[in-house]
CSV table of C-alpha atoms in Angstrom, one decimal:
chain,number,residue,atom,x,y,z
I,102,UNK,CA,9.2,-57.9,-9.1
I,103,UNK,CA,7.6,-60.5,-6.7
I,104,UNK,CA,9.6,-58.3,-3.6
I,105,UNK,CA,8.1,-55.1,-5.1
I,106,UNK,CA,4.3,-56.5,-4.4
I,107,UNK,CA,5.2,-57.8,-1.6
I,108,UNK,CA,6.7,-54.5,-0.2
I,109,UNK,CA,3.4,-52.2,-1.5
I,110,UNK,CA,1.3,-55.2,-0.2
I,111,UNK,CA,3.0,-55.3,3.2
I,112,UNK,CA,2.7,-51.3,3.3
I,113,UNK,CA,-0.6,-51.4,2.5
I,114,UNK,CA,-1.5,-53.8,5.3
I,115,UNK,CA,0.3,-52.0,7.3
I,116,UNK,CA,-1.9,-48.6,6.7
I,117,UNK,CA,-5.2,-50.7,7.3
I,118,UNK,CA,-4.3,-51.9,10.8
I,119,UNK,CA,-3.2,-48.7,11.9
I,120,UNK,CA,-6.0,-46.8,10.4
I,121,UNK,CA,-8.1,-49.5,12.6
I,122,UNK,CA,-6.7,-49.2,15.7
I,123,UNK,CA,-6.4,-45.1,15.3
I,124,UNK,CA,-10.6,-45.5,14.5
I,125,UNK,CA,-10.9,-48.1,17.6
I,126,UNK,CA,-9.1,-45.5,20.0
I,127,UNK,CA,-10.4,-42.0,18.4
I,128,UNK,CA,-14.1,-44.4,18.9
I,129,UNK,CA,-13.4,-45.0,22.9
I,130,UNK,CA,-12.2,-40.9,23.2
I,131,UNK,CA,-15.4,-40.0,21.4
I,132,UNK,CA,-17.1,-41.7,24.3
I,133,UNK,CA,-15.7,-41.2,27.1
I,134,UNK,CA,-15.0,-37.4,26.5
I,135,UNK,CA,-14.9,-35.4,29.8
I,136,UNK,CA,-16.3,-32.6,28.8
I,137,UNK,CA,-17.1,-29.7,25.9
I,138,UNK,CA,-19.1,-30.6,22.5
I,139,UNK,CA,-17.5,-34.0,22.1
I,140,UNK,CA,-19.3,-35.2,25.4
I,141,UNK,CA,-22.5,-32.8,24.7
I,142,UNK,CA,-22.8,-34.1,21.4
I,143,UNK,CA,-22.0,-38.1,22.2
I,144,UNK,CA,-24.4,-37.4,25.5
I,145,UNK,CA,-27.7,-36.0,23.3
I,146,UNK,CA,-26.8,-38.8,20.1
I,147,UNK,CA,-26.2,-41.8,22.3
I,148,UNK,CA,-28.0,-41.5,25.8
I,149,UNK,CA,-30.6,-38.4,25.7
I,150,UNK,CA,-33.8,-38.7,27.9
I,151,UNK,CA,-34.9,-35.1,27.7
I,152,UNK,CA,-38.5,-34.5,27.8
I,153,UNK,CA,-38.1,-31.4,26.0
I,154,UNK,CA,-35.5,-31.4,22.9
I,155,UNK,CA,-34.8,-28.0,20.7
I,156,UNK,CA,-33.4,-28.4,17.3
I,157,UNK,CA,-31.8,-26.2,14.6
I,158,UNK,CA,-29.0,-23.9,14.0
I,159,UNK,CA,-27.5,-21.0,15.6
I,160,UNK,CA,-30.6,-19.0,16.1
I,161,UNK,CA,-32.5,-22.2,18.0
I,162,UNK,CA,-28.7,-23.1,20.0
I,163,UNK,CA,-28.8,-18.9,21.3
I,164,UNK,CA,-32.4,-18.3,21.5
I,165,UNK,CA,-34.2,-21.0,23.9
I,166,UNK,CA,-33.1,-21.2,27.7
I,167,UNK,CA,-33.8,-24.7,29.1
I,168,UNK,CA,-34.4,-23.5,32.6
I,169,UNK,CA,-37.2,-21.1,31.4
I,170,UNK,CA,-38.8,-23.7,29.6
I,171,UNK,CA,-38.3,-26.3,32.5
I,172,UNK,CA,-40.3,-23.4,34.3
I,173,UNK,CA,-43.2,-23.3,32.5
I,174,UNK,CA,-43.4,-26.4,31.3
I,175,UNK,CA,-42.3,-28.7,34.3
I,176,UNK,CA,-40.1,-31.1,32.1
I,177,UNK,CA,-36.7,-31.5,31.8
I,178,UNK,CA,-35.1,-29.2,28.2
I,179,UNK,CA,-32.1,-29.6,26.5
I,180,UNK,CA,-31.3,-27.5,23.8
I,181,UNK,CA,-29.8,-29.2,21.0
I,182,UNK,CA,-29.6,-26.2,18.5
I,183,UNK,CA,-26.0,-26.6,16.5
I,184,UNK,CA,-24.6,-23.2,15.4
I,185,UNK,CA,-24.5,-23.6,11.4
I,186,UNK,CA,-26.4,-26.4,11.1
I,187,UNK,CA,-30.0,-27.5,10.5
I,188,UNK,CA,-31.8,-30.3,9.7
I,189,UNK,CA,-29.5,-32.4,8.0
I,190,UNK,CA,-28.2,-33.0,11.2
I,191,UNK,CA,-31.2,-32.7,13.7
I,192,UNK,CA,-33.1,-35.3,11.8
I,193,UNK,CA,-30.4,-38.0,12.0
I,194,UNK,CA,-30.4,-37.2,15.9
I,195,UNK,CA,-33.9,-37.1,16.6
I,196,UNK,CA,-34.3,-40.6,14.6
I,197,UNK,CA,-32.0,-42.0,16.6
I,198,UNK,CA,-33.0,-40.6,20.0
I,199,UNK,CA,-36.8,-41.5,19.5
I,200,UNK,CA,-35.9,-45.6,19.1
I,201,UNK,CA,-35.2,-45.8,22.8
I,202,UNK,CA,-37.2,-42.7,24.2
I,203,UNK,CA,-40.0,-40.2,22.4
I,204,UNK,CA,-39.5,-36.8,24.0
I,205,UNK,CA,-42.7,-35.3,24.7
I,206,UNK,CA,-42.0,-32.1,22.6
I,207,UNK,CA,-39.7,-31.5,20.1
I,208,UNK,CA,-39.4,-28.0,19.1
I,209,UNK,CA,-37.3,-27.0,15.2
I,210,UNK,CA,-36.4,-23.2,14.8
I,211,UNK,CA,-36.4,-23.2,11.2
I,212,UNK,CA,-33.7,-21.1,9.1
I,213,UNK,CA,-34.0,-20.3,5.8
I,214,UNK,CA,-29.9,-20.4,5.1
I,215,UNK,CA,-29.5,-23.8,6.9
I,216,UNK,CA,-33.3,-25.7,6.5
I,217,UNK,CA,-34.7,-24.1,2.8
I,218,UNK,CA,-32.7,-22.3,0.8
I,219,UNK,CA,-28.9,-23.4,-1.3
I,220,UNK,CA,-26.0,-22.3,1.4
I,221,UNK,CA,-23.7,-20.4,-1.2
I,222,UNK,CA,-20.9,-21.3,1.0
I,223,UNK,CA,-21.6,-25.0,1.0
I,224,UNK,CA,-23.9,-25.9,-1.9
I,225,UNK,CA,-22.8,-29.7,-1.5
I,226,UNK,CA,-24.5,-29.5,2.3
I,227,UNK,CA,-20.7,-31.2,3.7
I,228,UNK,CA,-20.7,-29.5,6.6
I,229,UNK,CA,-23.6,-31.0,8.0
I,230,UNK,CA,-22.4,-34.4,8.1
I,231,UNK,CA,-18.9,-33.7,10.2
I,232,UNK,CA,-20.5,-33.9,13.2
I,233,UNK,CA,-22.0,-37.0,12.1
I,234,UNK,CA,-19.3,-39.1,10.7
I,235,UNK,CA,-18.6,-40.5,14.6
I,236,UNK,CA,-21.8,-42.1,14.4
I,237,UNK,CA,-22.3,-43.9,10.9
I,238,UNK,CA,-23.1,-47.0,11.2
I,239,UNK,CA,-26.5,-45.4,12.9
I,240,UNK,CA,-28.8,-46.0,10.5
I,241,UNK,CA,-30.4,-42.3,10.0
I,242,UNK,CA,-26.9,-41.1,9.9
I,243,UNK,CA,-25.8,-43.8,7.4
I,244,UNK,CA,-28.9,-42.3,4.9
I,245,UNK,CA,-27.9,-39.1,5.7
I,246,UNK,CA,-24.2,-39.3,5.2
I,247,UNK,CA,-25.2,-41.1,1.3
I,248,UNK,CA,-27.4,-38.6,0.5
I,249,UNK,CA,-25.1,-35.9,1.0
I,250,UNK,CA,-21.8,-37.5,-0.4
I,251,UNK,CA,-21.5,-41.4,-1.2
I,252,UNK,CA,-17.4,-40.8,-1.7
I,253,UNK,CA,-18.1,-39.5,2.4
I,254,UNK,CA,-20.4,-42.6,2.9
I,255,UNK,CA,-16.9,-44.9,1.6
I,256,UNK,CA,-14.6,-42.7,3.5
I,257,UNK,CA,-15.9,-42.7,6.5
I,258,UNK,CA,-15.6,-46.1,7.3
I,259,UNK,CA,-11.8,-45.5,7.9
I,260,UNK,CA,-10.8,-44.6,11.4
I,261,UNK,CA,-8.2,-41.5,9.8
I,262,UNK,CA,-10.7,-40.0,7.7
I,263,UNK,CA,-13.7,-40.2,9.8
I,264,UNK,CA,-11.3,-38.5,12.8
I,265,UNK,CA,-8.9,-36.5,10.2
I,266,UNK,CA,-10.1,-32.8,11.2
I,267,UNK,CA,-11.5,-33.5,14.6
I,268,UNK,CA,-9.0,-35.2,16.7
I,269,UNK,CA,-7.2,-32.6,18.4
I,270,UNK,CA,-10.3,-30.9,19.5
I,271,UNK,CA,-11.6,-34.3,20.6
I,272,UNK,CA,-8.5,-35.2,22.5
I,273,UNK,CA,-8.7,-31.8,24.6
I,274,UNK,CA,-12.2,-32.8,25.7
I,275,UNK,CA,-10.6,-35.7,26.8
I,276,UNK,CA,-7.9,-34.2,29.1
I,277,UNK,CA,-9.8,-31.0,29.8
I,278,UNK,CA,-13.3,-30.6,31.4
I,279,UNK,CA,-14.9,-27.2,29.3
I,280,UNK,CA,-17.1,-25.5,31.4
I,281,UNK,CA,-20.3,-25.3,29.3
I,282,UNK,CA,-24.2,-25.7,29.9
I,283,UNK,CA,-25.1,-28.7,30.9
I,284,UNK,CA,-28.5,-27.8,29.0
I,285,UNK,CA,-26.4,-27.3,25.8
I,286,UNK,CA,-27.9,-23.4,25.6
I,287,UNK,CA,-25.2,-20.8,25.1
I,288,UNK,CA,-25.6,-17.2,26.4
I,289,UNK,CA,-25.0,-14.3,24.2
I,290,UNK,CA,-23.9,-11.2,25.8
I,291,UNK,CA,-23.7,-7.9,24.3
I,292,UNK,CA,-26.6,-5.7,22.6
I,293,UNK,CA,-27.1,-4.4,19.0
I,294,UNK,CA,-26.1,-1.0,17.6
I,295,UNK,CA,-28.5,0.0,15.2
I,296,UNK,CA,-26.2,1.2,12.2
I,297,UNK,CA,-29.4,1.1,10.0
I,298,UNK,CA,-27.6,-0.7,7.3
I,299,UNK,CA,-29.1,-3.7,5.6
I,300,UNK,CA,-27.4,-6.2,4.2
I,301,UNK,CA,-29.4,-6.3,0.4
I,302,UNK,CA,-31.8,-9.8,0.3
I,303,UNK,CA,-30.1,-12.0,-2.3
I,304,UNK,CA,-33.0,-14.7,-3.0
I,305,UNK,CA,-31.1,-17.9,-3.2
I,306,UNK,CA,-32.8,-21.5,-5.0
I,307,UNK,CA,-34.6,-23.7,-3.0
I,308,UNK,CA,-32.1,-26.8,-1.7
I,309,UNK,CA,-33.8,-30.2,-2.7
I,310,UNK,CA,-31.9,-32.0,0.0
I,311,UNK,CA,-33.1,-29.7,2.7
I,312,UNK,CA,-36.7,-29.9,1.6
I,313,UNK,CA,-36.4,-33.3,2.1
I,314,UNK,CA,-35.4,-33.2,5.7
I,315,UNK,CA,-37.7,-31.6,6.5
I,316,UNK,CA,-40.2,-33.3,5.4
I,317,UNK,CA,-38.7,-36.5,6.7
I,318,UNK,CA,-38.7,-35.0,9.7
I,319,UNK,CA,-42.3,-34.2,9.9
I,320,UNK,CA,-43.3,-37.8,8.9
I,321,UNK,CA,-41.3,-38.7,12.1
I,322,UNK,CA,-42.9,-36.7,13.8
I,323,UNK,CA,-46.4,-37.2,12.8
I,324,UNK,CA,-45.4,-41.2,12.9
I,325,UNK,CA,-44.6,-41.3,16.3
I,326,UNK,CA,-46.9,-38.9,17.5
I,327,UNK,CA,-44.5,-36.6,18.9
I,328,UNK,CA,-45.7,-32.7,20.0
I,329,UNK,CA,-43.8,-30.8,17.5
I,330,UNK,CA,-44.1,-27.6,16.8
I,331,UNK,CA,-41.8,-25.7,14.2
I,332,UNK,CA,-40.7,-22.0,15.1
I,333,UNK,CA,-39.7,-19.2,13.6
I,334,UNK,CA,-38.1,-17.0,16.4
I,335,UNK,CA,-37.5,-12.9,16.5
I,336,UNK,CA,-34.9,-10.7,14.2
I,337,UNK,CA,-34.3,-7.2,15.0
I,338,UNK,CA,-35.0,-6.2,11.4
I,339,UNK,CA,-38.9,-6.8,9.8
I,340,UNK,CA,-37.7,-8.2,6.4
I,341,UNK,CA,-40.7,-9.0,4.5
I,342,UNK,CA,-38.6,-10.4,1.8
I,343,UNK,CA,-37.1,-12.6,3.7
I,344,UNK,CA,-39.6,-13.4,5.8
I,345,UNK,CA,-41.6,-15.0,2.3
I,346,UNK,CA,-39.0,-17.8,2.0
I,347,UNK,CA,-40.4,-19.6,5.3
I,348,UNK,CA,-43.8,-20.2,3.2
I,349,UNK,CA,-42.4,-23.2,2.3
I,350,UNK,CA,-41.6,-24.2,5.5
I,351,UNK,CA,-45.3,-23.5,6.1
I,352,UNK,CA,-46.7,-25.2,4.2
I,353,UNK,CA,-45.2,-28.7,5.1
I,354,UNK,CA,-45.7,-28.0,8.6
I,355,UNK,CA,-49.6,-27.8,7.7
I,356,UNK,CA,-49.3,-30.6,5.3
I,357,UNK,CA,-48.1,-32.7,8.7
I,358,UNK,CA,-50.4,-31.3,11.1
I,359,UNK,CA,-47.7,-29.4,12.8
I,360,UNK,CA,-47.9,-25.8,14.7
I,361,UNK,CA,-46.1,-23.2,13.3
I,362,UNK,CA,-45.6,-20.3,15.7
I,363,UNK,CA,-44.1,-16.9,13.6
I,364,UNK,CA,-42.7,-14.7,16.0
I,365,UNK,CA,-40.5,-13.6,13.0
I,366,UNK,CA,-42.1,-9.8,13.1
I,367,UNK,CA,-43.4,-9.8,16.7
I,368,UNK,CA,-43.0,-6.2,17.9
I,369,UNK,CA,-42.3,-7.0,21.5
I,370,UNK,CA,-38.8,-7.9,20.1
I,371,UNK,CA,-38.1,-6.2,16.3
I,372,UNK,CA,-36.2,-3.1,16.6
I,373,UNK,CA,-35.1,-3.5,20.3
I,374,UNK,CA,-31.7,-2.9,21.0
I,375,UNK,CA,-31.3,-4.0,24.5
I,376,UNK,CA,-32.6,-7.6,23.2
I,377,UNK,CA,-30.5,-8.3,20.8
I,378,UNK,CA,-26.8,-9.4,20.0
I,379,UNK,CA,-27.0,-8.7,16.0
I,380,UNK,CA,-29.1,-8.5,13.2
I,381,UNK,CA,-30.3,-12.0,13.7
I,382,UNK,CA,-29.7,-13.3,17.1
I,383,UNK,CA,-30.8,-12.6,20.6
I,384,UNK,CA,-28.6,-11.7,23.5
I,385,UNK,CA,-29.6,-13.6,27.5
I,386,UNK,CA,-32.4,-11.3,27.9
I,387,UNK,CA,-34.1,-11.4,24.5
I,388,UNK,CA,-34.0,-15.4,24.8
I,389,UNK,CA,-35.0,-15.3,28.3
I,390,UNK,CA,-38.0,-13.1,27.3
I,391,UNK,CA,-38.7,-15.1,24.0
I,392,UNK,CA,-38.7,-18.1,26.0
I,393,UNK,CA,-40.9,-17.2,28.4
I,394,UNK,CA,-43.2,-16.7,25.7
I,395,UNK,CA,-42.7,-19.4,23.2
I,396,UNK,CA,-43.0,-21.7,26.5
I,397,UNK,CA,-46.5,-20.5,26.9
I,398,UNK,CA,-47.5,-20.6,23.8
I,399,UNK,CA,-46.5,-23.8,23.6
I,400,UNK,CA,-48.0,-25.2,26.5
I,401,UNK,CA,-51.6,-23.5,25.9
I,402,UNK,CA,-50.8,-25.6,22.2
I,403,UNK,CA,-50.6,-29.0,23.5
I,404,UNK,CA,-52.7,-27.9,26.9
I,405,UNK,CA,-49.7,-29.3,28.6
């Protein structure tokens, strides 16, 4: 009996020091990745000093062009928009960034599948910590991570969990050096064909923990007394349904003082083909025009 704990003892000591060493080394990879999102992502989290930072999903990550902005505005951008993701994970990032530097704008392109409303493929909001799980012990992650799962929060201290689905993508940015914007924008070629088919609006509940985040995220801003100014960029089709869910939105921006420019229906972009890529996002040329514009706007805001 006293060989048989010994033996599932031993074996379990055995999986602890090699699920530490395996979280040690997939910890050293994660920073000193060579290239693609590992290094983008590690780069914005751990050492950003952009003037300029843009947040929020896809439609933030396709639709703002650094370089334009840079133009207009005469500071350095980085667009830190994360296809699928919203402010569950931009607000962990922008706590963090602001203890060692306060950008001088922050701009949030707000989405009502990934910032307002229940995501029916991922009610539990899990996906928004993955990117995350790297950098737990920050504290604004640590919250997040708790808030979303507490079983993750446990989990994630162990080197193979935290690195289970990742590592192989993480261990090519190591050896390989992806070509990608150093800006963190990403081009989208292409432009729409009108079929005139739209997709029904299915009104989905309000998601408390998203709520939350955002306002969090205001009172961060407001706190530090950073320019922020929430957005709501163009889509090709004028949904008036849709385009209700953002009152939320709206209202906590007021509540905080915060700009909220609606370009949601602006007819310099809604029904032009040659600007965009789909229903819902920009090709190069819409987001160049668009940032032209939201740059002005935005520096006639905070007469920058």
């Amino acid at each position: 009996m006293k060989k048989y704990i010994l033996k599932i003892v031993l074996f379990f000591a055995i999986v602890a020091i090699v699920d530490f060493f395996f979280g040690q080394f997939c910890d050293k990879m994660n920073a000193h990745a060579k290239g693609g999102d590992t290094k983008q992502l590690y780069d914005l989290v751990r050492r950003d000093h952009h003037d300029v930072l843009v947040f929020g999903s896809s439609r933030a990550h396709h639709h703002y062009v650094p370089t334009v902005l840079e133009d207009v505005l005469n500071m350095e951008c980085y667009n830190a928009g994360y296809d699928g993701n919203g402010v569950v994970l931009a607000y962990p990032i922008l706590a963090h960034v602001t203890e060692r530097h306060k950008p001088a704008v922050v701009v949030f392109e707000v989405s009502r599948g990934f910032d307002i409303a229940v995501n029916e493929q991922d009610k539990k909001n899990t996906r928004y910590i993955s990117r995350l799980k790297p950098f737990y012990r920050i504290p604004a992650v640590t919250e997040v991570i708790k808030s979303v799962s507490y079983n993750d929060y446990l989990q994630v201290h162990s080197g193979l969990y935290r690195y289970n689905s990742t590592f192989v993508h993480m261990a090519m940015d190591n050896v390989l050096n992806m070509e990608m914007d150093p800006k963190g924008y990403q081009a989208l070629s292409g432009t729409y064909v009108n079929d005139k088919i739209r997709k029904p609006f299915v009104e989905h509940p309000l998601d408390s923990l998203k709520i939350h985040y955002l306002v969090k995220m205001a009172d961060l801003g407001k706190k530090l007394d950073i320019n922020m100014v929430w957005v709501l960029s163009p889509q090709f089709f004028d949904e008036s349904e849709e385009h209700k869910v953002y009152d939320v939105s709206k209202r906590i921006a007021e509540e905080h003082d915060i700009p909220f420019l609606d370009y949601y229906t602006d007819p310099d972009f809604v029904g032009r083909e040659d600007l965009f890529r789909d229903a819902t996002h920009m090709n190069d040329t819409g987001a160049r025009l668009f940032s032209d514009k939201v740059a002005n706007d935005i520096k006639k805001l905070f007469n920058i």
